[in-house]
Amino acid sequence: MSSKRTAVITGSASGMGAATAARLRADGWRVIGIDLDGAEISADLGTPHGRDTAIESVATLVDGSIDALVTWAGLGGFPGRAGSLVASVNYFGTIALLEGLRPFLANGTEPSAVAIASNSMTCMPGVPLEVTEACLAGDEAAARMAADASGSVTAYPATKLAITRWCRNQAPGLDWAGVGIRLNVLAPGAVETPLLAATKADPLLGPLFEGFPVPIGRNGSADELAGTVAFLLGPDARFLVGSVLVVDGGTEAQLRADDLPSPWNP
Ligand code: NAI
């Protein structure tokens, strides 16, 4: 059997998922990608059947264990896209993979998972919390209905907030930190990928996006975020558990300087 460490990466066919797959392979990992197409495993994470297929396919490719999971697969919010689709792919697709592959991580070596959120959850006004709450209740039908009502543009940050809250609740618990699996959240800002290109090209979102500040003076690159994931999966991050790493060139710091972190004054 190979001595390589094994990482499962969803959304590995494009953007930051593809950059992460390339980076980890260059670092000596065995990578099993999952995407609609163009990956080791083809599966639609927007459906329960696709999620089951993805998990069962991983099981056939490994010997009961994996060492890392990174859930890059996701859809942006666009005026012409149903909120329900974004809720199903972004939240339920992510959580199903985290839950379904957790037992494999538990058998891994220094195992670690990185869930992907977005700085939109703290930097976009008007997040519909009813979407977040329905997600966290595990009620996909209710989350889809609420997301359709809000529209995908605002449902998007609501799903990313739900991913983050799920991870913050789970990461310190017996199923994760308790068995030595480090679960952390990465929240990118504006990063040059096909998803961002589509946002910039949208007649409604494009002009709004141009007004979004990135204090460092440029957008991020997919390779930079792949580097952040490599760090989160590696030995220098051994003490990171339940952390939310915002990697956005300073956007959140500029927009929410005094709001976050939020002090505990019971
Ligand atoms: P991308 O569009 O280049 O890649 C996303 C990948 O997810 C694609 O390969 C796509 O096929 C896959 N995917 C979509 N729906 C799927 C489904 N139903 N089943 C399986 N795979 C599916 O996008 P990018 O920018 O690399 O985004 C990756 C993640 O990072 C997403 O979760 C996104 O929300 C998040 N993000 C992106 C930001 C950006 O500025 N690009 C900012 C913050 C977060």
XYZ file of N, CA and C and ligand atoms in Angstrom:
842
model
N 0.840 -1.202 0.000
C 0.000 0.000 0.000
C 0.886 1.268 0.000
N 0.363 2.310 -0.668
C 1.115 3.551 -0.775
C 1.258 4.218 0.594
N 2.395 4.893 0.811
C 2.570 5.594 2.079
C 2.126 7.048 1.951
N 1.648 7.402 0.769
C 1.194 8.783 0.584
C -0.007 9.070 1.460
N -0.100 10.317 1.934
C -1.318 10.732 2.640
C -2.399 10.991 1.599
N -3.643 10.706 1.980
C -4.753 10.814 1.032
C -5.675 11.963 1.410
N -5.942 12.812 0.424
C -6.876 13.928 0.624
C -8.038 13.803 -0.347
N -9.241 14.016 0.155
C -10.426 14.105 -0.699
C -10.760 15.589 -0.854
N -10.932 16.017 -2.100
C -11.227 17.432 -2.368
C -12.473 17.527 -3.231
N -13.511 18.175 -2.721
C -14.690 18.393 -3.558
C -14.492 19.682 -4.368
N -15.148 19.737 -5.520
C -14.974 20.911 -6.384
C -13.589 20.975 -6.991
N -12.999 19.814 -7.218
C -11.580 19.758 -7.638
C -11.370 20.064 -9.117
N -12.458 20.249 -9.883
C -12.288 20.437 -11.328
C -12.056 21.887 -11.719
N -12.215 22.817 -10.805
C -12.131 24.237 -11.195
C -11.623 25.080 -10.033
N -11.171 26.278 -10.378
C -10.873 27.307 -9.386
C -9.968 26.867 -8.248
N -10.380 27.194 -7.038
C -9.531 26.930 -5.871
C -9.435 25.449 -5.544
N -10.481 24.675 -5.885
C -10.400 23.229 -5.678
C -9.341 22.610 -6.579
N -9.309 23.054 -7.832
C -8.302 22.530 -8.773
C -6.902 22.946 -8.327
N -6.771 24.204 -7.890
C -5.456 24.674 -7.428
C -5.005 23.898 -6.194
N -5.959 23.582 -5.321
C -5.613 22.821 -4.106
C -5.201 21.396 -4.469
N -5.930 20.788 -5.408
C -5.563 19.431 -5.834
C -4.143 19.423 -6.403
N -3.841 20.411 -7.232
C -2.501 20.478 -7.838
C -1.432 20.703 -6.767
N -1.725 21.586 -5.826
C -0.748 21.894 -4.782
C -0.473 20.672 -3.905
N -1.551 19.987 -3.517
C -1.356 18.833 -2.637
C -0.632 17.708 -3.378
N -0.968 17.508 -4.652
C -0.247 16.474 -5.428
C 1.239 16.824 -5.497
N 1.528 18.100 -5.736
C 2.944 18.524 -5.803
C 3.633 18.314 -4.458
N 2.861 18.407 -3.384
C 3.419 18.198 -2.039
C 3.501 16.714 -1.670
N 3.070 15.837 -2.596
C 3.214 14.400 -2.344
C 1.973 13.686 -1.863
N 0.832 14.388 -1.846
C -0.413 13.746 -1.416
C -1.002 12.925 -2.560
N -1.757 11.916 -2.199
C -2.694 11.292 -3.132
C -4.001 12.070 -3.015
N -4.499 12.555 -4.139
C -5.726 13.357 -4.119
C -6.853 12.618 -4.829
N -7.984 12.545 -4.166
C -9.210 12.019 -4.784
C -10.163 13.193 -4.925
N -10.384 13.599 -6.174
C -11.259 14.740 -6.422
C -12.695 14.297 -6.660
N -13.605 15.159 -6.277
C -15.039 14.925 -6.514
C -15.600 16.174 -7.182
N -16.279 15.988 -8.295
C -16.909 17.139 -8.964
C -18.000 16.613 -9.884
N -18.739 17.532 -10.474
C -19.788 17.116 -11.415
C -19.169 16.330 -12.553
N -17.994 16.743 -12.955
C -17.282 16.166 -14.088
C -15.806 16.498 -13.966
N -14.962 15.746 -14.625
C -13.553 16.113 -14.674
C -12.801 15.842 -13.385
N -13.274 14.884 -12.604
C -12.581 14.529 -11.356
C -12.538 13.006 -11.242
N -11.813 12.503 -10.258
C -11.747 11.047 -10.055
C -13.148 10.484 -9.821
N -13.963 11.242 -9.097
C -15.334 10.811 -8.810
C -16.298 11.860 -9.359
N -17.218 11.426 -10.218
C -18.259 12.330 -10.715
C -19.495 12.162 -9.846
N -19.941 13.247 -9.251
C -21.134 13.179 -8.400
C -21.726 14.573 -8.269
N -23.035 14.623 -8.198
C -23.747 15.885 -8.001
C -24.059 16.036 -6.512
N -23.310 16.894 -5.855
C -23.464 17.043 -4.408
C -24.718 17.836 -4.040
N -25.452 18.259 -5.047
C -26.715 18.942 -4.795
C -27.870 17.983 -4.527
N -27.626 16.690 -4.694
C -28.702 15.713 -4.463
C -28.262 14.656 -3.442
N -29.237 14.115 -2.693
C -28.891 13.046 -1.735
C -28.241 11.860 -2.443
N -28.740 11.501 -3.639
C -28.148 10.376 -4.357
C -26.686 10.665 -4.726
N -26.422 11.880 -5.212
C -25.046 12.246 -5.587
C -24.112 12.231 -4.385
N -24.616 12.698 -3.242
C -23.784 12.695 -2.026
C -23.454 11.257 -1.620
N -24.469 10.379 -1.674
C -24.225 8.964 -1.334
C -23.217 8.353 -2.304
N -23.395 8.661 -3.597
C -22.471 8.131 -4.613
C -21.048 8.565 -4.302
N -20.896 9.852 -3.961
C -19.553 10.372 -3.679
C -18.912 9.616 -2.520
N -19.667 9.437 -1.451
C -19.113 8.787 -0.251
C -18.816 7.305 -0.535
N -19.752 6.649 -1.216
C -19.525 5.224 -1.549
C -18.323 5.069 -2.479
N -18.154 6.007 -3.406
C -17.022 5.913 -4.340
C -15.699 6.100 -3.615
N -15.667 7.047 -2.664
C -14.436 7.207 -1.874
C -14.127 5.891 -1.163
N -15.175 5.281 -0.600
C -14.976 4.034 0.159
C -14.339 2.947 -0.705
N -14.687 2.920 -1.994
C -14.118 1.880 -2.863
C -12.657 2.172 -3.225
N -12.245 3.436 -3.080
C -10.896 3.816 -3.520
C -9.866 3.812 -2.393
N -10.343 3.745 -1.152
C -9.404 3.787 -0.023
C -9.612 2.564 0.859
N -8.678 2.425 1.779
C -8.705 1.247 2.637
C -9.263 1.619 4.015
N -10.422 2.274 4.022
C -11.059 2.621 5.298
C -10.569 3.905 5.929
N -9.569 4.545 5.318
C -9.085 5.770 5.943
C -8.703 6.818 4.904
N -8.905 8.079 5.273
C -8.346 9.209 4.535
C -7.717 10.139 5.572
N -6.862 11.046 5.106
C -6.153 11.913 6.047
C -6.633 13.365 6.001
N -7.330 13.704 4.909
C -7.784 15.095 4.785
C -9.021 15.170 3.905
N -9.835 16.176 4.195
C -11.025 16.467 3.395
C -11.126 17.983 3.256
N -11.298 18.454 2.029
C -11.482 19.885 1.779
C -12.721 20.048 0.904
N -13.688 20.820 1.382
C -14.983 20.884 0.687
C -15.127 22.179 -0.120
N -14.407 22.249 -1.242
C -14.464 23.457 -2.077
C -15.742 23.548 -2.923
N -16.412 22.438 -3.201
C -17.545 22.490 -4.137
C -18.583 23.497 -3.650
N -19.000 24.368 -4.551
C -19.997 25.358 -4.172
C -20.423 26.168 -5.368
N -21.576 26.816 -5.222
C -22.125 27.670 -6.274
C -22.295 29.078 -5.732
N -21.988 30.061 -6.567
C -22.236 31.446 -6.201
C -23.711 31.774 -6.324
N -24.090 32.895 -5.723
C -25.469 33.370 -5.862
C -25.565 34.310 -7.050
N -26.522 34.061 -7.916
C -26.711 34.908 -9.105
C -28.195 35.192 -9.281
N -28.541 36.342 -9.840
C -29.953 36.685 -10.003
C -30.758 35.585 -10.716
N -30.171 34.886 -11.687
C -30.941 33.881 -12.410
C -30.857 32.477 -11.837
N -30.243 32.329 -10.686
C -30.044 30.985 -10.110
C -30.963 30.794 -8.908
N -31.577 29.622 -8.823
C -32.493 29.363 -7.709
C -31.729 29.282 -6.388
N -32.279 29.908 -5.370
C -31.678 29.823 -4.043
C -31.636 28.392 -3.543
N -32.658 27.607 -3.904
C -32.722 26.219 -3.431
C -31.509 25.410 -3.895
N -31.074 25.668 -5.118
C -29.912 24.939 -5.635
C -28.659 25.286 -4.818
N -28.515 26.572 -4.521
C -27.349 27.020 -3.738
C -27.388 26.414 -2.330
N -28.569 26.349 -1.735
C -28.685 25.746 -0.393
C -28.305 24.270 -0.437
N -28.803 23.565 -1.446
C -28.546 22.119 -1.512
C -27.076 21.813 -1.774
N -26.483 22.540 -2.701
C -25.067 22.256 -3.028
C -24.158 22.752 -1.901
N -24.320 24.029 -1.548
C -23.348 24.631 -0.636
C -23.431 24.041 0.774
N -24.619 24.037 1.338
C -24.706 23.566 2.733
C -24.859 22.050 2.806
N -25.916 21.517 2.189
C -26.203 20.095 2.413
C -25.156 19.209 1.731
N -24.621 19.659 0.589
C -23.538 18.905 -0.050
C -22.280 18.888 0.805
N -22.004 20.012 1.437
C -20.809 20.100 2.295
C -20.964 19.246 3.555
N -22.084 19.410 4.232
C -22.249 18.721 5.518
C -22.345 17.201 5.317
N -23.008 16.782 4.243
C -23.110 15.333 3.988
C -21.728 14.710 3.810
N -20.844 15.448 3.129
C -19.497 14.900 2.927
C -18.696 14.921 4.228
N -18.846 15.982 4.998
C -18.142 16.027 6.291
C -18.614 14.877 7.185
N -19.926 14.686 7.240
C -20.450 13.614 8.103
C -20.112 12.228 7.544
N -20.272 12.089 6.226
C -20.085 10.771 5.613
C -18.640 10.311 5.587
N -17.721 11.271 5.501
C -16.301 10.882 5.433
C -15.597 10.995 6.788
N -16.307 11.481 7.794
C -15.705 11.591 9.134
C -15.155 10.250 9.654
N -15.892 9.150 9.479
C -15.336 7.871 9.966
C -14.028 7.491 9.266
N -13.869 7.904 8.020
C -12.620 7.617 7.298
C -11.498 8.496 7.856
N -11.844 9.745 8.162
C -10.851 10.639 8.770
C -10.415 10.106 10.133
N -11.377 9.552 10.863
C -11.057 9.047 12.211
C -9.990 7.956 12.154
N -9.903 7.262 11.023
C -8.875 6.226 10.854
C -7.592 6.767 10.236
N -7.556 8.074 9.933
C -6.411 8.641 9.225
C -5.272 9.037 10.149
N -4.216 9.543 9.537
C -3.032 9.986 10.281
C -3.067 11.511 10.389
N -2.997 12.023 11.629
C -3.122 13.471 11.868
C -4.207 14.065 10.981
N -5.431 13.539 11.080
C -6.474 13.916 10.131
C -6.993 15.340 10.330
N -7.441 15.891 9.233
C -7.859 17.287 9.257
C -8.883 17.531 8.157
N -9.866 18.369 8.441
C -10.840 18.759 7.422
C -10.936 20.276 7.376
N -11.095 20.785 6.167
C -11.273 22.222 5.970
C -12.578 22.429 5.216
N -13.511 23.136 5.852
C -14.780 23.466 5.197
C -14.675 24.882 4.648
N -15.277 25.076 3.477
C -15.121 26.369 2.815
C -16.358 27.242 3.015
N -16.122 28.412 3.612
C -17.176 29.410 3.763
C -16.874 30.569 2.813
N -17.056 31.787 3.267
C -16.820 32.965 2.423
C -16.904 34.184 3.322
N -16.120 35.223 3.018
C -16.234 36.423 3.860
C -17.552 37.162 3.596
N -18.327 36.684 2.605
C -19.650 37.302 2.383
C -20.541 37.113 3.612
N -20.262 36.083 4.421
C -21.147 35.833 5.574
C -21.050 36.956 6.603
N -19.931 37.678 6.626
C -19.816 38.811 7.561
C -19.731 40.151 6.828
N -19.560 40.117 5.512
C -19.335 41.367 4.768
C -20.470 41.747 3.824
N -21.447 40.854 3.660
C -22.609 41.197 2.826
C -23.766 41.546 3.739
N -24.393 42.705 3.547
C -25.532 43.039 4.400
C -26.761 42.201 4.054
N -27.632 42.030 5.041
C -28.934 41.426 4.774
C -28.939 39.928 4.599
N -28.148 39.222 5.411
C -28.131 37.753 5.313
C -29.454 37.198 5.863
N -30.186 36.401 5.075
C -31.466 35.859 5.556
C -31.246 34.713 6.543
N -31.356 35.028 7.824
C -31.024 34.041 8.848
C -31.979 32.853 8.869
N -33.179 33.028 8.279
C -34.099 31.879 8.229
C -33.511 30.766 7.356
N -32.710 31.130 6.365
C -32.045 30.107 5.545
C -30.990 29.394 6.388
N -30.200 30.172 7.099
C -29.154 29.607 7.961
C -29.765 28.651 8.986
N -30.858 29.112 9.594
C -31.481 28.300 10.657
C -32.076 27.005 10.115
N -32.712 27.073 8.955
C -33.278 25.850 8.361
C -32.155 24.880 7.979
N -31.056 25.418 7.487
C -29.898 24.560 7.189
C -29.444 23.854 8.461
N -29.238 24.645 9.504
C -28.695 24.063 10.740
C -29.663 23.094 11.391
N -30.959 23.249 11.092
C -31.946 22.285 11.594
C -31.902 20.999 10.779
N -31.129 21.006 9.706
C -31.017 19.809 8.866
C -32.240 19.600 7.987
N -33.052 20.648 7.847
C -34.309 20.535 7.105
C -34.085 21.064 5.681
N -33.713 20.171 4.778
C -33.352 20.619 3.434
C -34.553 21.218 2.703
N -35.728 20.632 2.897
C -36.921 21.165 2.212
C -37.200 22.595 2.673
N -37.123 22.832 3.982
C -37.385 24.182 4.506
C -36.290 25.153 4.074
N -35.054 24.690 4.069
C -33.939 25.558 3.663
C -34.084 25.934 2.187
N -34.480 24.975 1.370
C -34.663 25.251 -0.061
C -35.785 26.270 -0.276
N -36.853 26.114 0.501
C -37.984 27.038 0.351
C -37.567 28.454 0.773
N -36.891 28.545 1.906
C -36.457 29.858 2.397
C -35.438 30.478 1.442
N -34.572 29.643 0.876
C -33.548 30.161 -0.039
C -34.179 30.623 -1.353
N -35.210 29.923 -1.811
C -35.911 30.386 -3.013
C -36.604 31.719 -2.740
N -37.134 31.850 -1.520
C -37.829 33.099 -1.177
C -36.850 34.271 -1.122
N -35.651 34.026 -0.591
C -34.683 35.135 -0.472
C -33.953 35.385 -1.794
N -33.855 34.344 -2.617
C -33.038 34.435 -3.833
C -31.620 33.996 -3.537
N -30.933 33.507 -4.551
C -29.621 32.895 -4.311
C -28.547 33.911 -3.929
N -28.726 35.178 -4.328
C -27.671 36.164 -4.034
C -27.481 36.314 -2.520
N -28.592 36.393 -1.789
C -28.443 36.508 -0.331
C -28.448 35.141 0.359
N -29.033 34.129 -0.304
C -28.977 32.784 0.293
C -27.516 32.313 0.385
N -26.714 32.756 -0.570
C -25.304 32.328 -0.602
C -24.594 32.581 0.742
N -24.513 33.841 1.222
C -23.837 34.015 2.520
C -24.541 33.284 3.662
N -25.861 33.111 3.552
C -26.582 32.383 4.618
C -26.126 30.931 4.688
N -25.853 30.320 3.522
C -25.385 28.926 3.531
C -23.961 28.840 4.077
N -23.162 29.856 3.767
C -21.773 29.850 4.247
C -21.721 30.082 5.765
N -22.632 30.927 6.267
C -22.721 31.121 7.716
C -23.147 29.816 8.389
N -24.070 29.112 7.761
C -24.535 27.838 8.338
C -23.397 26.813 8.368
N -22.620 26.740 7.308
C -21.460 25.823 7.302
C -20.537 26.171 8.476
N -20.292 27.459 8.635
C -19.364 27.897 9.692
C -19.904 27.551 11.075
N -21.190 27.817 11.279
C -21.760 27.524 12.604
C -21.770 26.022 12.869
N -22.082 25.232 11.840
C -22.071 23.776 12.009
C -20.665 23.337 12.444
N -19.676 23.862 11.748
C -18.296 23.442 12.050
C -17.855 23.904 13.428
N -18.232 25.131 13.806
C -17.843 25.633 15.130
C -18.473 24.795 16.231
N -19.691 24.316 15.963
C -20.354 23.465 16.957
C -19.760 22.070 17.000
N -19.401 21.541 15.858
C -18.913 20.171 15.787
C -17.426 20.041 16.140
N -16.626 21.001 15.686
C -15.164 20.843 15.757
C -14.629 20.479 17.138
N -15.121 21.142 18.212
C -14.559 20.806 19.532
C -15.137 19.541 20.145
N -16.140 18.938 19.501
C -16.873 17.831 20.116
C -16.184 16.486 20.021
N -16.869 15.498 20.601
C -16.292 14.154 20.703
C -16.035 13.524 19.341
N -16.888 13.830 18.343
C -16.751 13.192 17.036
C -15.570 13.722 16.235
N -15.123 14.926 16.578
C -14.068 15.560 15.779
C -12.798 15.701 16.625
N -12.665 16.796 17.368
C -11.452 16.945 18.189
C -11.290 15.759 19.135
N -12.420 15.221 19.591
C -12.375 14.109 20.544
C -11.688 12.868 19.999
N -11.699 12.707 18.677
C -10.981 11.566 18.087
C -9.777 12.043 17.270
N -9.394 13.299 17.521
C -8.147 13.782 16.921
C -8.282 14.366 15.531
N -9.526 14.591 15.062
C -9.692 15.208 13.735
C -9.836 16.717 13.916
N -8.969 17.448 13.259
C -9.062 18.911 13.315
C -9.978 19.402 12.200
N -11.035 20.098 12.597
C -11.981 20.673 11.631
C -11.898 22.191 11.733
N -11.573 22.835 10.619
C -11.470 24.286 10.583
C -12.232 24.830 9.377
N -12.444 26.137 9.394
C -13.194 26.793 8.314
C -12.288 27.816 7.637
N -12.308 27.806 6.320
C -11.578 28.811 5.541
C -12.605 29.695 4.846
N -12.499 30.988 5.070
C -13.446 31.945 4.469
C -12.693 32.885 3.536
N -12.658 32.548 2.247
C -11.945 33.423 1.309
C -12.745 34.693 1.032
N -12.018 35.714 0.574
C -12.663 36.898 0.011
C -12.651 36.777 -1.498
N -12.412 37.887 -2.180
C -12.444 37.877 -3.647
C -11.204 37.178 -4.200
N -11.428 36.058 -4.858
C -10.315 35.271 -5.416
C -10.609 35.011 -6.893
N -9.598 35.235 -7.735
C -9.789 35.119 -9.197
C -9.996 33.664 -9.602
N -11.222 33.336 -9.911
C -11.610 31.992 -10.356
C -12.752 32.175 -11.361
N -13.173 31.100 -12.023
C -14.344 31.214 -12.912
C -15.584 31.739 -12.178
N -15.735 31.367 -10.903
C -16.904 31.861 -10.144
C -16.855 33.386 -10.024
N -15.687 33.918 -9.690
C -15.576 35.376 -9.543
C -15.726 36.060 -10.903
N -15.188 35.445 -11.959
C -15.309 36.029 -13.307
C -16.788 36.157 -13.678
N -17.582 35.137 -13.327
C -19.015 35.186 -13.629
C -19.694 36.285 -12.817
N -19.247 36.456 -11.580
C -19.818 37.521 -10.734
C -19.519 38.882 -11.343
N -18.265 39.065 -11.769
C -17.883 40.363 -12.319
C -18.612 40.652 -13.632
N -18.925 39.574 -14.381
C -19.583 39.745 -15.684
C -21.086 39.946 -15.560
N -21.635 39.681 -14.376
C -23.090 39.804 -14.213
C -23.480 41.290 -14.204
N -24.506 41.652 -14.999
C -24.870 43.077 -15.097
C -25.321 43.690 -13.772
N -25.910 42.879 -12.884
C -26.354 43.411 -11.593
C -25.243 43.333 -10.551
N -24.613 42.151 -10.451
C -23.613 41.939 -9.394
C -22.279 42.610 -9.705
N -21.929 42.665 -10.999
C -20.621 43.203 -11.398
C -20.350 44.581 -10.805
N -21.241 45.560 -11.062
C -21.002 46.904 -10.522
C -20.983 46.932 -8.993
N -21.835 46.108 -8.349
C -21.828 46.066 -6.879
C -20.494 45.545 -6.378
N -20.005 44.509 -7.080
C -18.762 43.881 -6.669
C -17.587 44.849 -6.778
N -17.625 45.698 -7.805
C -16.525 46.656 -8.000
C -16.382 47.574 -6.782
N -17.485 47.781 -6.059
C -17.423 48.651 -4.892
C -16.956 47.947 -3.625
N -16.678 46.668 -3.729
C -16.267 45.861 -2.568
C -14.778 46.115 -2.310
N -14.402 46.636 -1.149
C -12.991 46.989 -0.956
C -12.085 45.779 -0.703
N -10.931 45.799 -1.312
C -9.889 44.815 -0.980
C -8.644 45.643 -0.636
N -8.438 45.905 0.658
C -7.401 46.852 1.070
C -5.999 46.553 0.527
N -5.678 45.299 0.304
C -4.323 44.992 -0.171
C -4.140 45.405 -1.634
N -5.244 45.760 -2.303
C -5.128 46.356 -3.636
C -5.288 45.411 -4.801
N -5.617 44.168 -4.535
C -5.824 43.190 -5.626
C -6.624 42.032 -5.075
N -7.194 41.257 -5.989
C -7.876 40.035 -5.561
C -6.867 38.926 -5.301
N -7.310 37.897 -4.598
C -6.426 36.767 -4.332
C -6.318 35.849 -5.540
N -5.332 34.964 -5.504
C -5.200 33.944 -6.555
C -5.574 32.584 -5.966
N -6.019 31.703 -6.855
C -6.391 30.354 -6.400
C -5.194 29.666 -5.751
N -4.005 29.904 -6.280
C -2.806 29.277 -5.713
C -2.545 29.755 -4.278
N -2.832 31.021 -4.028
C -2.623 31.518 -2.659
C -3.544 30.790 -1.673
N -4.792 30.599 -2.099
C -5.729 29.906 -1.187
C -5.368 28.428 -1.064
N -4.841 27.844 -2.137
C -4.368 26.455 -2.045
C -3.244 26.365 -1.015
N -2.412 27.391 -0.985
C -1.332 27.428 0.008
C -1.881 27.499 1.432
N -2.963 28.254 1.608
C -3.574 28.330 2.940
C -4.103 26.958 3.354
N -4.715 26.247 2.395
C -5.219 24.904 2.720
C -4.052 23.979 3.077
N -2.967 24.065 2.311
C -1.801 23.214 2.605
C -1.318 23.467 4.034
N -1.334 24.729 4.436
C -0.962 25.059 5.820
C -1.947 24.440 6.809
N -3.253 24.608 6.531
C -4.269 24.106 7.476
C -4.211 22.593 7.632
N -3.803 21.890 6.590
C -3.730 20.428 6.654
C -2.404 19.943 7.228
N -1.469 20.860 7.379
C -0.103 20.441 7.700
C 0.263 20.565 9.170
N 1.497 20.214 9.491
C 1.935 20.148 10.890
C 1.956 21.498 11.605
N 2.111 22.600 10.861
C 2.148 23.904 11.528
C 0.772 24.342 12.021
N -0.275 23.604 11.633
C -1.633 23.959 12.072
C -2.180 22.953 13.077
N -1.276 22.190 13.712
C -1.720 21.102 14.599
C -2.605 21.553 15.748
N -2.516 22.849 16.119
C -3.285 23.328 17.271
C -4.533 24.103 16.834
N -4.795 24.149 15.539
C -5.980 24.857 15.049
C -7.181 23.928 15.039
N -8.185 24.262 15.813
C -9.419 23.480 15.892
C -10.603 24.440 15.957
N -11.518 24.321 15.030
C -12.711 25.173 15.057
C -12.425 26.620 14.722
N -11.276 26.873 14.117
C -10.934 28.251 13.756
C -11.603 28.637 12.444
N -11.888 29.923 12.315
C -12.410 30.453 11.053
C -11.338 31.381 10.500
N -10.686 30.946 9.461
C -9.592 31.715 8.889
C -10.128 32.541 7.723
N -10.180 33.848 7.904
C -10.651 34.742 6.846
C -9.436 35.175 6.035
N -9.440 34.845 4.754
C -8.289 35.144 3.895
C -8.806 35.999 2.745
N -8.738 37.333 2.929
C -9.487 38.195 2.005
C -8.812 39.521 1.697
N -7.524 39.618 1.918
C -6.832 40.865 1.580
C -7.243 42.051 2.441
N -7.961 41.781 3.533
C -8.293 42.859 4.472
C -9.728 43.377 4.399
N -10.556 42.743 3.536
C -11.933 43.237 3.373
C -12.698 43.222 4.694
N -12.701 42.069 5.358
C -13.493 41.979 6.592
C -12.939 42.908 7.674
N -11.628 43.004 7.744
C -11.024 43.896 8.745
C -11.484 45.328 8.494
N -11.547 45.712 7.223
C -11.947 47.087 6.925
C -13.430 47.327 7.212
N -14.270 46.358 6.826
C -15.716 46.587 6.948
C -16.240 46.328 8.361
N -15.591 45.429 9.105
C -16.150 44.997 10.393
C -15.132 45.132 11.527
N -14.244 46.125 11.412
C -13.105 46.236 12.336
C -13.494 46.092 13.808
N -14.545 46.774 14.228
C -14.873 46.795 15.657
C -15.933 45.759 16.045
N -16.479 45.038 15.062
C -17.550 44.068 15.358
C -17.015 42.680 15.676
N -15.901 42.329 15.088
C -15.375 40.967 15.191
C -13.919 41.024 15.631
N -13.452 40.199 16.547
C -14.258 39.243 17.301
C -15.254 39.953 18.209
N -16.294 39.206 18.598
C -17.313 39.802 19.439
C -17.087 39.358 20.888
N -16.918 40.339 21.814
C -16.565 39.992 23.200
C -17.705 39.283 23.933
N -17.333 38.518 24.954
C -18.315 37.748 25.727
C -18.615 38.490 27.011
N -19.759 39.151 27.052
C -20.151 39.901 28.242
C -21.483 39.376 28.758
N -21.466 38.208 29.420
C -22.747 37.630 29.837
C -23.476 38.548 30.826
P -15.409 27.456 -9.212
O -16.745 27.685 -9.824
O -14.190 27.718 -10.016
O -15.321 25.959 -8.637
C -16.383 25.360 -7.945
C -16.416 23.883 -8.273
O -17.515 23.311 -7.572
C -16.613 23.610 -9.775
O -15.652 22.706 -10.259
C -18.017 23.033 -9.823
O -18.227 22.090 -10.876
C -18.125 22.382 -8.441
N -19.526 22.154 -8.145
C -20.547 23.030 -8.267
N -21.707 22.425 -8.038
C -21.437 21.128 -7.755
C -22.233 20.005 -7.456
N -23.560 20.084 -7.420
N -21.616 18.825 -7.224
C -20.264 18.712 -7.298
N -19.458 19.755 -7.588
C -20.041 20.954 -7.820
O -15.432 28.341 -7.893
P -14.312 28.831 -6.857
O -14.307 30.296 -6.905
O -13.063 28.060 -6.957
O -15.075 28.477 -5.498
C -14.776 27.375 -4.691
C -15.458 27.595 -3.359
O -14.958 28.787 -2.758
C -16.979 27.749 -3.426
O -17.562 27.052 -2.352
C -17.188 29.239 -3.266
O -18.423 29.523 -2.679
C -16.037 29.604 -2.368
N -15.644 31.005 -2.426
C -15.204 31.579 -3.593
C -14.810 32.902 -3.612
C -14.234 33.576 -4.820
O -14.012 34.790 -4.809
N -13.928 32.876 -5.893
C -14.915 33.740 -2.401
C -15.391 33.027 -1.239
C -15.738 31.723 -1.263
